[in-house]
Coordinates of C-alpha atoms in Angstrom, one line a residue:
M293 CA 14.2 -51.7 -66.4
T294 CA 15.6 -48.4 -65.4
G295 CA 12.2 -46.9 -65.2
D296 CA 11.0 -49.7 -62.9
R297 CA 14.0 -49.2 -60.6
D298 CA 13.3 -45.4 -60.4
E299 CA 9.7 -46.0 -59.7
A300 CA 10.6 -48.5 -56.9
R301 CA 13.0 -46.0 -55.4
L302 CA 10.4 -43.2 -55.6
K303 CA 7.9 -45.5 -53.9
A304 CA 10.4 -46.4 -51.2
V305 CA 11.0 -42.7 -50.5
V306 CA 7.3 -41.9 -50.4
D307 CA 6.3 -44.9 -48.3
T308 CA 9.1 -44.4 -45.7
A309 CA 8.8 -40.6 -45.5
V310 CA 8.1 -39.3 -42.0
D311 CA 5.8 -36.6 -43.4
G312 CA 2.6 -37.4 -45.2
V313 CA 2.7 -37.4 -49.0
I314 CA -0.5 -37.2 -50.9
L315 CA -1.1 -36.9 -54.7
I316 CA -4.3 -35.5 -56.2
D317 CA -5.4 -34.8 -59.8
A318 CA -6.8 -31.6 -61.2
Q319 CA -10.3 -32.5 -60.0
G320 CA -9.1 -33.1 -56.4
T321 CA -9.2 -36.9 -56.5
V322 CA -6.7 -38.6 -54.3
L323 CA -4.2 -40.7 -56.4
R324 CA -1.7 -41.7 -53.7
F325 CA -1.8 -41.7 -49.8
N326 CA 1.4 -42.8 -48.2
P327 CA 1.7 -44.7 -44.8
A328 CA 2.5 -41.5 -43.0
C329 CA -0.8 -40.1 -44.2
E330 CA -2.6 -43.2 -43.0
K331 CA -1.1 -42.6 -39.5
L332 CA -1.9 -38.9 -39.5
F333 CA -5.5 -39.2 -40.7
G334 CA -6.5 -42.6 -39.4
F335 CA -7.7 -43.8 -42.9
F336 CA -6.3 -46.7 -44.9
A337 CA -5.0 -45.7 -48.3
A338 CA -7.8 -47.9 -49.9
E339 CA -10.4 -45.7 -48.1
V340 CA -9.0 -42.5 -49.5
V341 CA -7.6 -43.2 -53.0
G342 CA -10.2 -42.4 -55.6
Q343 CA -12.1 -40.1 -53.2
N344 CA -12.1 -36.3 -53.2
V345 CA -9.4 -34.8 -51.0
K346 CA -12.1 -32.7 -49.2
M347 CA -12.9 -35.7 -47.0
L348 CA -9.6 -34.9 -45.2
M349 CA -10.7 -31.3 -44.4
P350 CA -13.1 -29.9 -41.8
A351 CA -16.4 -28.7 -43.2
P352 CA -15.6 -24.9 -43.2
F353 CA -12.5 -25.5 -45.5
R354 CA -14.2 -27.7 -48.1
D355 CA -15.9 -25.0 -50.2
E356 CA -12.7 -22.9 -50.0
H357 CA -10.7 -25.8 -51.5
D358 CA -12.9 -26.0 -54.6
A359 CA -12.7 -22.3 -55.1
Y360 CA -8.9 -22.4 -54.8
L361 CA -8.6 -25.1 -57.5
T362 CA -11.1 -23.5 -59.8
N363 CA -9.4 -20.1 -59.5
Y364 CA -5.9 -21.6 -60.1
H365 CA -7.0 -23.5 -63.3
R366 CA -8.7 -20.3 -64.6
T367 CA -6.1 -17.6 -63.7
G368 CA -2.9 -19.5 -62.7
E369 CA -3.0 -17.5 -59.4
A370 CA -1.4 -19.6 -56.7
K371 CA -3.0 -19.4 -53.2
I372 CA -2.0 -22.9 -52.2
I373 CA -0.1 -24.2 -55.1
G374 CA 3.7 -23.6 -54.6
V375 CA 3.0 -22.1 -51.3
G376 CA 3.5 -23.6 -47.8
R377 CA 0.9 -22.7 -45.2
E378 CA -0.6 -23.8 -42.0
V379 CA -4.0 -25.5 -42.3
V380 CA -6.3 -27.9 -40.4
G381 CA -6.7 -31.5 -41.2
Q382 CA -9.6 -33.8 -40.1
R383 CA -9.1 -37.4 -39.0
K384 CA -11.4 -40.3 -39.7
D385 CA -12.8 -40.0 -36.1
G386 CA -13.8 -36.4 -36.9
S387 CA -11.1 -34.8 -34.7
T388 CA -8.9 -32.1 -36.2
F389 CA -5.2 -31.3 -36.0
P390 CA -2.9 -28.5 -37.2
M391 CA -0.5 -29.2 -40.1
D392 CA 1.9 -27.5 -42.4
L393 CA 0.9 -28.1 -46.0
S394 CA 3.3 -27.6 -48.9
V395 CA 1.8 -28.2 -52.4
G396 CA 3.7 -28.6 -55.6
E397 CA 2.5 -29.2 -59.2
T398 CA 3.7 -31.6 -62.0
K399 CA 2.2 -32.6 -65.4
D400 CA 1.2 -36.1 -66.6
D401 CA 0.1 -36.2 -70.2
G402 CA -0.6 -32.5 -70.0
E403 CA -2.8 -32.9 -66.9
S404 CA -1.9 -31.3 -63.6
I405 CA -1.1 -33.5 -60.7
F406 CA -0.6 -31.9 -57.2
V407 CA 1.8 -33.3 -54.6
G408 CA 1.1 -32.3 -51.0
I409 CA 3.7 -32.7 -48.2
I410 CA 2.0 -32.7 -44.8
H411 CA 3.9 -32.1 -41.6
D412 CA 2.0 -32.6 -38.3
L413 CA 2.2 -29.5 -36.1
T414 CA 0.4 -31.0 -33.1
E415 CA 3.6 -31.4 -30.9
R416 CA 4.9 -28.0 -32.0
K417 CA 1.6 -26.4 -31.2
R418 CA 1.5 -28.2 -27.8
S419 CA 5.0 -27.0 -27.1
E420 CA 4.1 -23.4 -28.1
Q421 CA 1.0 -23.6 -26.0
A422 CA 3.1 -24.8 -23.0
V423 CA 5.5 -22.0 -23.5
R424 CA 2.7 -19.5 -23.8
E425 CA 1.1 -20.8 -20.6
A426 CA 4.5 -20.7 -18.8
V427 CA 4.9 -17.1 -19.9
Q428 CA 1.4 -16.3 -18.8
R429 CA 2.0 -17.9 -15.4
L430 CA 5.2 -16.0 -15.0
K431 CA 3.5 -12.8 -16.1
A432 CA 0.8 -13.4 -13.6
V433 CA 3.3 -13.9 -10.8
V434 CA 5.2 -10.7 -11.8
D435 CA 2.1 -8.6 -12.3
T436 CA 0.6 -9.7 -8.9
A437 CA 3.8 -9.6 -6.9
V438 CA 3.7 -7.4 -3.8
D439 CA 7.4 -6.4 -4.5
G440 CA 8.6 -4.5 -7.5
V441 CA 10.1 -6.5 -10.3
I442 CA 12.2 -4.6 -12.9
L443 CA 14.1 -6.0 -15.9
I444 CA 17.0 -4.1 -17.5
D445 CA 19.5 -4.9 -20.2
A446 CA 23.3 -4.5 -20.2
R447 CA 23.0 -0.9 -21.2
G448 CA 20.8 -0.2 -18.2
L449 CA 17.6 0.2 -20.3
V450 CA 14.4 -0.9 -18.6
M451 CA 12.7 -3.8 -20.4
M452 CA 9.9 -4.6 -17.9
F453 CA 8.3 -2.6 -15.0
N454 CA 5.6 -4.5 -13.1
P455 CA 2.5 -2.9 -11.4
A456 CA 4.1 -3.0 -8.0
C457 CA 7.0 -0.8 -9.4
E458 CA 4.4 1.6 -10.8
A459 CA 2.8 1.9 -7.4
L460 CA 6.3 2.4 -5.7
F461 CA 7.7 4.9 -8.1
G462 CA 4.6 6.7 -9.4
Y463 CA 5.5 6.1 -13.0
S464 CA 3.4 4.1 -15.5
A465 CA 5.3 1.2 -17.3
A466 CA 5.0 3.1 -20.6
E467 CA 7.0 6.0 -19.1
V468 CA 9.9 3.8 -17.9
V469 CA 10.3 1.0 -20.4
G470 CA 13.0 1.9 -22.9
Q471 CA 14.5 4.5 -20.5
N472 CA 17.7 4.2 -18.5
V473 CA 17.0 2.8 -15.0
K474 CA 19.0 5.8 -13.6
M475 CA 15.8 7.8 -13.8
L476 CA 14.6 5.9 -10.7
M477 CA 17.6 6.9 -8.6
P478 CA 18.6 10.1 -6.7
P479 CA 21.2 12.1 -8.6
H480 CA 24.2 11.1 -6.4
F481 CA 23.6 7.4 -7.1
R482 CA 23.4 7.6 -10.9
D483 CA 27.1 7.8 -11.7
E484 CA 27.8 4.9 -9.3
H485 CA 25.2 2.8 -11.2
D486 CA 27.1 3.2 -14.5
R487 CA 30.4 2.2 -12.8
Y488 CA 28.8 -0.8 -11.2
I489 CA 27.4 -2.2 -14.4
S490 CA 30.6 -1.4 -16.4
N491 CA 32.8 -3.0 -13.7
Y492 CA 30.6 -6.1 -13.5
L493 CA 30.6 -6.7 -17.3
S494 CA 34.4 -6.4 -17.5
T495 CA 35.5 -8.1 -14.3
H496 CA 32.4 -10.1 -13.1
V497 CA 33.1 -8.8 -9.6
P498 CA 29.6 -8.3 -8.1
K499 CA 28.9 -5.1 -6.2
I500 CA 25.2 -5.2 -6.8
I501 CA 24.6 -8.2 -9.0
G502 CA 23.7 -11.3 -7.0
I503 CA 23.7 -9.2 -3.8
G504 CA 20.8 -7.7 -1.8
R505 CA 21.5 -4.2 -0.4
E506 CA 19.6 -1.2 0.9
V507 CA 19.5 1.7 -1.5
L508 CA 17.3 4.8 -2.2
G509 CA 14.7 5.0 -4.9
Q510 CA 13.3 8.3 -6.4
R511 CA 9.7 8.7 -7.2
K512 CA 8.2 10.6 -10.1
D513 CA 7.5 13.5 -7.8
G514 CA 11.1 13.7 -6.8
T515 CA 10.7 12.3 -3.3
T516 CA 12.9 9.4 -2.2
F517 CA 12.2 6.2 -0.2
P518 CA 14.4 3.4 1.2
M519 CA 14.2 0.0 -0.5
D520 CA 15.9 -3.4 -0.4
L521 CA 17.2 -4.2 -3.9
S522 CA 18.2 -7.7 -4.9
V523 CA 19.6 -8.1 -8.4
G524 CA 20.1 -11.3 -10.4
E525 CA 21.6 -12.0 -13.8
A526 CA 20.2 -14.1 -16.7
I527 CA 22.1 -14.8 -20.0
Q528 CA 20.1 -14.5 -23.2
D529 CA 21.1 -14.8 -26.9
D530 CA 21.7 -11.0 -27.2
G531 CA 23.6 -10.7 -23.9
P532 CA 23.0 -10.5 -20.1
V533 CA 19.8 -9.1 -18.6
F534 CA 19.4 -8.1 -15.0
V535 CA 16.3 -8.8 -12.8
G536 CA 15.8 -6.5 -9.8
I537 CA 13.5 -7.3 -6.9
I538 CA 12.5 -4.2 -5.0
H539 CA 11.0 -4.3 -1.5
D540 CA 9.8 -1.0 0.0
L541 CA 11.3 -0.4 3.4
T542 CA 9.3 2.7 4.2
G543 CA 7.0 0.9 6.6
R544 CA 9.8 -1.0 8.3
K545 CA 11.9 2.1 8.7
R546 CA 8.9 3.9 10.3
T547 CA 8.4 1.0 12.6
E548 CA 12.1 1.0 13.6
E549 CA 11.9 4.7 14.3
Q550 CA 8.8 4.2 16.5
L551 CA 10.6 1.4 18.3
V552 CA 13.8 3.5 18.8
Q553 CA 11.6 6.3 20.1
A554 CA 9.8 4.0 22.5
Q555 CA 13.2 2.5 23.7
K556 CA 14.6 6.1 24.1
M557 CA 11.6 7.1 26.2
E558 CA 11.9 3.9 28.3
A559 CA 15.6 4.6 28.9
V560 CA 15.0 8.2 29.8
G561 CA 12.2 7.1 32.1
Q562 CA 14.4 4.7 33.9
L563 CA 17.1 7.3 34.3
S564 CA 14.6 10.0 35.4
G565 CA 13.0 7.6 37.9
G566 CA 16.4 6.8 39.5
I567 CA 17.4 10.4 39.7
A568 CA 14.0 11.4 41.2
H569 CA 14.2 8.6 43.8
D570 CA 17.7 9.7 45.0
F571 CA 16.9 13.4 44.8
N572 CA 13.8 12.9 46.9
N573 CA 16.1 11.5 49.7
L574 CA 18.2 14.6 49.4
L575 CA 15.2 16.9 49.5
T576 CA 13.9 15.2 52.6
V577 CA 17.1 16.2 54.4
I578 CA 17.1 19.7 52.9
I579 CA 13.5 20.4 53.7
G580 CA 13.7 18.8 57.2
N581 CA 16.8 20.8 58.2
A582 CA 15.3 24.0 56.8
E583 CA 12.1 23.5 58.8
T584 CA 14.3 23.0 62.0
L585 CA 16.2 26.2 61.2
S586 CA 12.9 28.1 60.7
E587 CA 11.7 27.0 64.1
V588 CA 15.0 28.0 65.8
L589 CA 15.2 31.3 64.0
K590 CA 11.9 32.8 65.2
A591 CA 13.8 35.6 66.9
R592 CA 15.6 36.4 63.6
P593 CA 12.9 37.2 61.0
D594 CA 15.4 38.0 58.3
L595 CA 17.2 34.6 58.7
R596 CA 13.8 32.8 59.1
R597 CA 12.6 34.1 55.7
Q598 CA 15.7 32.6 54.1
A599 CA 15.0 29.2 55.8
E600 CA 11.4 29.4 54.5
A601 CA 12.7 30.2 51.1
I602 CA 14.8 27.0 51.2
I603 CA 11.6 25.1 52.3
A604 CA 9.6 26.5 49.4
A605 CA 12.4 25.7 46.9
G606 CA 12.6 22.2 48.3
E607 CA 8.9 21.6 47.9
R608 CA 9.0 22.9 44.4
G609 CA 11.8 20.4 43.7
A610 CA 9.6 17.7 45.3
E611 CA 6.9 18.5 42.8
L612 CA 9.3 18.1 39.9
T613 CA 10.5 14.8 41.2
Q614 CA 6.9 13.6 41.5
R615 CA 6.4 14.5 37.9
L616 CA 9.6 12.6 37.0
L617 CA 8.2 9.6 38.9
A618 CA 5.0 9.9 36.9
F619 CA 6.9 9.9 33.6
S620 CA 9.0 7.0 34.7
R621 CA 5.9 5.1 35.7
R622 CA 6.9 4.7 39.3
Q623 CA 4.1 6.6 40.9
T624 CA 1.4 4.8 42.9
L625 CA -1.8 4.4 40.9
I626 CA -5.2 3.4 42.2
P627 CA -7.0 2.1 39.1
S628 CA -10.7 1.6 39.0
Q629 CA -13.6 1.5 36.5
I630 CA -14.1 5.0 35.2
D631 CA -17.1 6.5 33.4
C632 CA -15.1 8.8 31.2
N633 CA -18.2 10.7 30.1
Q634 CA -19.0 11.7 33.7
L635 CA -15.4 12.5 34.4
V636 CA -15.1 14.7 31.3
D637 CA -18.4 16.5 32.1
K638 CA -17.1 17.3 35.6
M639 CA -13.7 18.4 34.2
S640 CA -15.3 20.7 31.6
R641 CA -17.1 22.6 34.3
L642 CA -13.8 22.9 36.3
L643 CA -11.9 24.1 33.2
R644 CA -14.5 26.8 32.4
R645 CA -13.7 28.3 35.8
T646 CA -10.0 27.7 35.5
L647 CA -9.0 28.8 32.0
R648 CA -9.1 32.3 30.5
E649 CA -12.5 33.8 29.5
D650 CA -11.6 33.8 25.8
I651 CA -11.2 30.0 25.8
E652 CA -14.4 28.1 25.0
I653 CA -14.9 24.5 26.2
A654 CA -16.9 22.0 24.2
T655 CA -17.5 18.3 24.7
A656 CA -18.5 15.5 22.4
L657 CA -19.3 12.4 24.4
E658 CA -20.1 9.0 22.9
T659 CA -23.2 7.3 24.2
G660 CA -22.6 3.7 25.3
L661 CA -19.0 4.4 26.1
T662 CA -17.2 1.4 27.6
P663 CA -15.8 2.1 31.1
A664 CA -12.0 2.6 31.2
F665 CA -9.7 1.0 33.8
A666 CA -7.3 3.6 35.2
D667 CA -6.6 6.0 38.1
P668 CA -9.4 8.6 37.8
A669 CA -7.3 11.3 39.7
Q670 CA -4.5 10.9 37.2
L671 CA -6.8 11.0 34.3
E672 CA -8.2 14.3 35.6
S673 CA -4.7 15.6 36.0
A674 CA -3.9 14.5 32.4
I675 CA -6.9 16.3 31.0
L676 CA -6.0 19.5 33.0
N677 CA -2.4 19.4 31.7
L678 CA -3.6 19.0 28.1
A679 CA -6.1 21.8 28.5
L680 CA -3.5 24.2 29.9
N681 CA -1.2 23.3 27.0
A682 CA -4.0 23.9 24.6
Q683 CA -4.7 27.3 26.2
D684 CA -1.1 28.3 25.8
A685 CA -1.3 27.4 22.1
M686 CA -4.2 29.8 21.6
P687 CA -2.9 33.2 22.9
G688 CA -5.8 35.0 21.0
G689 CA -8.5 32.6 22.4
G690 CA -10.2 29.7 20.8
C691 CA -12.0 26.4 21.5
I692 CA -10.9 23.3 23.3
T693 CA -13.0 20.2 22.5
I694 CA -12.9 17.2 24.8
A695 CA -14.3 14.1 23.1
T696 CA -14.8 10.4 24.2
A697 CA -15.2 7.4 22.0
N698 CA -14.9 3.6 22.0
A699 CA -11.8 2.7 20.0
V700 CA -10.0 -0.3 18.7
L701 CA -6.2 -0.3 18.0
D702 CA -5.7 -3.3 15.7
E703 CA -2.7 -5.1 14.3
H704 CA -2.3 -2.6 11.4
Y705 CA -1.9 0.3 14.0
Q706 CA 0.4 -2.0 16.0
A707 CA 2.6 -2.4 13.0
T708 CA 3.7 1.2 13.2
H709 CA 3.5 1.4 17.0
P710 CA 5.1 -1.8 18.2
E711 CA 4.7 -0.8 21.9
V712 CA 0.9 -0.8 21.6
L713 CA -1.1 -3.8 22.7
A714 CA -3.9 -4.4 20.1
G715 CA -7.4 -4.4 21.6
D716 CA -10.4 -2.3 22.8
Y717 CA -9.9 1.0 24.5
A718 CA -11.8 4.0 25.8
M719 CA -10.5 7.1 24.1
V720 CA -10.4 10.6 25.5
A721 CA -9.3 13.3 23.0
V722 CA -8.4 16.9 23.8
T723 CA -8.4 19.1 20.6
D724 CA -7.5 22.8 20.2
D725 CA -7.7 25.1 17.2
G726 CA -4.4 26.8 18.0
E727 CA -1.1 27.3 16.4
G728 CA -0.2 23.6 15.9
M729 CA 3.2 22.1 15.9
P730 CA 5.8 21.2 13.3
P731 CA 6.8 17.5 12.9
D732 CA 10.1 17.8 14.7
V733 CA 8.3 19.2 17.8
V734 CA 5.6 16.5 17.6
T735 CA 8.2 13.7 17.9
R736 CA 9.6 15.2 21.1
V737 CA 6.5 16.5 23.0
F738 CA 6.6 13.7 25.6
E739 CA 10.3 14.0 26.4
P740 CA 10.9 15.3 29.9
F741 CA 12.1 18.9 30.1
F742 CA 11.4 19.5 26.4
T743 CA 9.4 22.7 26.0
T744 CA 8.8 25.3 23.4
K745 CA 7.7 27.9 26.0
E746 CA 9.9 30.7 27.2
V747 CA 12.2 30.2 30.2
G748 CA 10.3 30.2 33.4
K749 CA 6.9 29.6 31.6
G750 CA 7.0 25.8 31.8
S751 CA 9.0 22.8 33.2
G752 CA 8.6 20.6 30.2
L753 CA 7.1 17.9 32.4
G754 CA 3.3 18.3 31.8
L755 CA 3.0 16.1 28.8
S756 CA 5.7 13.7 30.2
M757 CA 3.4 13.1 33.2
V758 CA 0.5 12.4 30.8
Y759 CA 2.7 10.0 28.9
G760 CA 3.9 8.2 32.0
F761 CA 0.4 7.8 33.5
V762 CA -1.0 6.4 30.2
K763 CA 1.8 4.0 29.7
Q764 CA 1.7 2.8 33.4
S765 CA -2.0 2.2 32.8
N766 CA -1.2 -0.1 29.8
G767 CA -2.7 2.5 27.5
H768 CA -1.5 4.5 24.5
V769 CA -1.2 8.3 23.8
A770 CA -1.0 9.8 20.3
V771 CA -0.5 13.4 19.1
Y772 CA -1.8 14.7 15.7
S773 CA -0.8 18.3 14.9
E774 CA 0.1 20.5 12.0
L775 CA 1.1 24.2 11.9
G776 CA -2.0 26.4 11.7
L777 CA -4.4 23.6 12.2
G778 CA -4.3 22.9 15.9
T779 CA -3.5 19.8 17.9
T780 CA -5.3 16.7 19.0
V781 CA -4.0 14.5 21.8
R782 CA -5.8 11.1 22.1
I783 CA -5.5 9.1 25.3
Y784 CA -6.4 5.4 24.9
L785 CA -7.1 3.6 28.2
P786 CA -7.8 -0.1 28.5
V787 CA -11.2 -1.4 29.3
G788 CA -12.3 -4.2 31.6
G789 CA -9.1 -4.1 33.6
K790 CA -6.9 -4.7 30.6
A791 CA -6.7 -4.3 26.8
D792 CA -8.9 -7.1 25.4
S793 CA -7.2 -8.3 22.2
S794 CA -9.9 -10.8 21.4
A795 CA -12.8 -8.4 21.1
V796 CA -13.4 -9.2 17.4
P797 CA -11.6 -12.2 16.1
A798 CA -9.9 -11.6 12.7
G799 CA -12.1 -14.0 10.9
K800 CA -15.3 -12.5 12.2
E801 CA -14.1 -9.0 11.4
E802 CA -13.7 -10.1 7.8
L803 CA -17.3 -11.4 7.8
L804 CA -18.7 -8.2 9.3
A805 CA -17.1 -6.0 6.7
P806 CA -19.6 -5.1 3.9
R807 CA -18.2 -5.4 0.4
G808 CA -18.8 -3.9 -3.0
Q809 CA -17.5 -3.6 -6.6
E810 CA -17.6 0.1 -7.2
I811 CA -14.6 2.3 -8.2
L812 CA -13.0 4.5 -5.5
L813 CA -10.5 7.3 -5.9
V814 CA -8.3 7.3 -2.7
V815 CA -6.4 10.5 -2.0
E816 CA -3.8 10.5 0.8
D817 CA -0.4 12.2 1.0
D818 CA 1.1 9.7 3.5
D819 CA 2.6 6.8 1.4
F820 CA 2.2 4.3 4.2
V821 CA -1.4 5.2 5.1
R822 CA -2.3 5.4 1.4
G823 CA -0.8 1.9 0.7
H824 CA -2.7 0.5 3.7
A825 CA -6.0 2.1 2.7
V826 CA -5.7 0.9 -0.9
S827 CA -4.9 -2.6 0.2
V828 CA -7.8 -2.8 2.6
I829 CA -10.3 -1.3 0.1
R830 CA -9.2 -3.7 -2.6
S831 CA -9.6 -6.6 -0.2
L832 CA -13.3 -5.6 0.1
G833 CA -13.8 -6.1 -3.6
Y834 CA -13.7 -2.5 -4.8
Q835 CA -11.6 -1.2 -7.6
V836 CA -9.1 1.6 -6.5
I837 CA -7.4 4.5 -8.2
A838 CA -4.8 6.1 -5.9
S839 CA -3.6 9.7 -5.8
S840 CA -1.0 11.3 -3.5
D841 CA -2.4 14.9 -3.6
G842 CA -5.3 17.0 -4.6
D843 CA -3.8 18.1 -7.9
D844 CA -3.3 14.5 -9.1
A845 CA -6.8 13.6 -8.0
M846 CA -8.3 16.5 -10.0
K847 CA -6.5 15.2 -13.1
Q848 CA -8.1 11.8 -12.5
L849 CA -11.5 13.4 -12.0
Q850 CA -11.2 15.3 -15.3
T851 CA -10.8 12.1 -17.3
D852 CA -13.7 9.8 -18.5
T853 CA -12.9 7.2 -15.9
V854 CA -15.9 6.0 -13.9
I855 CA -15.5 7.0 -10.2
D856 CA -18.3 6.2 -7.7
L857 CA -16.7 7.6 -4.5
L858 CA -14.0 10.0 -3.5
F859 CA -12.2 9.0 -0.3
T860 CA -9.8 11.7 0.7
D861 CA -7.7 12.9 3.6
I862 CA -8.7 16.4 4.8
V863 CA -5.2 17.8 5.6
M864 CA -2.9 17.5 2.6
P865 CA 0.2 19.6 1.5
G866 CA 0.0 21.6 -1.7
G867 CA -2.6 23.8 -3.1
I868 CA -5.8 21.7 -2.6
N869 CA -6.9 20.2 0.8
G870 CA -9.5 17.5 1.1
I871 CA -12.5 19.8 1.6
E872 CA -11.6 21.9 -1.4
L873 CA -11.0 18.8 -3.4
A874 CA -14.5 17.5 -2.5
E875 CA -16.1 20.7 -3.5
R876 CA -14.3 20.9 -6.9
A877 CA -15.0 17.2 -7.5
Q878 CA -18.7 17.6 -6.9
R879 CA -18.9 20.6 -9.2
L880 CA -17.3 18.4 -11.9
R881 CA -19.3 15.3 -11.1
P882 CA -22.5 16.3 -9.2
E883 CA -23.5 12.7 -8.4
L884 CA -20.1 11.8 -6.9
K885 CA -20.2 10.5 -3.3
V886 CA -17.5 11.8 -0.9
L887 CA -16.1 10.3 2.3
L888 CA -13.5 12.4 4.2
T889 CA -10.9 11.2 6.7
S890 CA -8.7 13.0 9.2
G891 CA -6.6 12.6 12.3
Y892 CA -8.3 15.7 13.8
A893 CA -11.4 15.4 15.9
L894 CA -14.5 16.0 13.8
D895 CA -15.9 18.5 16.3
S896 CA -12.8 20.6 16.1
L897 CA -13.0 20.8 12.3
G898 CA -16.7 21.5 12.4
S899 CA -16.3 24.2 15.0
R900 CA -14.0 26.1 12.6
R901 CA -16.7 25.8 9.9
Q902 CA -14.3 24.0 7.6
L903 CA -16.7 21.2 6.8
P904 CA -19.7 21.5 4.5
P905 CA -23.0 20.6 6.1
G906 CA -23.8 16.8 6.1
T907 CA -20.2 15.9 5.4
T908 CA -19.2 12.4 6.5
V909 CA -15.8 12.1 8.2
L910 CA -14.0 8.9 9.3
N911 CA -11.5 9.6 12.1
K912 CA -8.0 8.1 12.1
P913 CA -7.0 5.5 13.1
Y914 CA -9.8 3.4 11.8
R915 CA -10.4 -0.3 11.6
K916 CA -11.2 -2.3 8.5
T917 CA -14.8 -2.9 9.5
E918 CA -15.3 0.9 10.3
L919 CA -13.9 1.8 6.9
A920 CA -15.9 -0.8 5.1
Q921 CA -19.2 0.3 6.8
R922 CA -18.6 4.0 6.1
I923 CA -17.8 3.3 2.4
R924 CA -20.9 1.2 2.1
D925 CA -23.1 3.7 3.9
T926 CA -21.8 6.6 1.8
L927 CA -22.3 4.7 -1.5
D928 CA -25.8 3.5 -0.5
G929 CA -26.8 6.9 0.9
P930 CA -28.8 9.7 -0.8
P931 CA -27.1 11.6 -3.7
P932 CA -25.1 14.8 -2.8
S933 CA -27.2 17.9 -2.1
S934 CA -27.3 20.4 -4.9
D935 CA -27.5 23.3 -2.5

């Protein structure tokens, strides 16, 4: 009776078990198949008992099962017996599912009987898959985020460093992960960071955590940049972790500086205009009375000469006030349609007679130039002023190049020059190969009375007049200069009576831009320009490797990485400029295509014989369609010359 009760209890346990319980003999024949097994496999017990257990396995596992049993009986080596492992089961309908199988052995009259406990892993696998997919989605978001995402632990050690952070700081993730985040900060911020973390962990008073603030980051090359840092906290099993979202403020700061400069020029213009207007009234009285005295003093030549000196000084003052009125955009303009090519051709003949004999005048006129809408007399005066300045910058002689071109200032250019109206323009550029100017001078060249000339050699109003005329004409003027490399001043005048911002709709521009899949090495020292170029080129389908200078670019070229085209700025700091880089690159890789870019006029660079024959140069600023077409033309063009 006791045996019957034990068997009944055992049967109850087996039949009510949540997990499947299956008994097989030494030959693999199923002896018992509990209800949980019926539910798992879709077979009734009557369909399985007496059959080989292989019917519950997918085909690839059946031969292995026989081999396992044979090997166990012969050697006693357990590969399944007494070992739990994850396997695959097959249902009656042919579908499969993951399961955890634990097999034990007992003896009945000396014969082995194996007991299998089967736990369905379908839900766990589904949950694990859901977690993996969630992690993959999160990783995709982090990896493709425009802003930098960095994860650090309570000790300040970096746990994650996304691709946007790599682009911002110049480090690869492998160089940063596991290191203290202080390596990304300028020295004077590093001690503060330790105090912030320590204070927050002990008091939970946030000074960075949970708060967005503007800080400085330090790149691998030691340069710094402004960034907005937002830090959040997450609690994990092993303590808090901190998530930093980093937004680069370099572009915004540059735009703010441009806006402040424009506002300053506007304020100075208003002040200058008011002073000039009132001073003209005083000069009218002074000159008028001096003329009266001159007439009365005919009998006194000595006194009359003094009166005439007063008149001459007053007239000189009137010229200065006229220039101030030009700068403040209060002069009277008579705008009309201008053929800038004809005007430049006429001015070049005048300048050859006006300037020193050691100054050469060259022109580069674009055929099919769209007429500008401005005051032709003021444009002539502007070109004359720029030519005189260029002559002063070349005391030992040189070449002045006056070029014309159709130009488009688009929304990307407008982003850093907020005062500019995007649209089509006729461009007139005056380039010299003189001494050039440092950056601090370039930022002030249009300010009234600012001059680098000796006392008595200039009023400081020549370029101010150019600025005022162009702005009053709804145009734009830009200066590009570096010490030792000359200066280019570009005047952009509106066409058709106004700047036409609808010349090429954004959607059509995208359609017009040719695309590709090649790999480009982009070399540009200006972070903002490099970021913009990389973004545009990637949007055209190309793969991009970015370098900030010639030395880094040479390291990339010396690797086994496939590079189809080198796109490099010509003027770069450091030991290797763009032309030298191109020459070295083609010695390393003779088939490499090269496209150069520069803010200087092509004719100026060519006149100084700095460009190899047949070199393609894309002038800045350029539009997306221009860049796309030049890249495609260069890639599809003939291989580089071996000369």
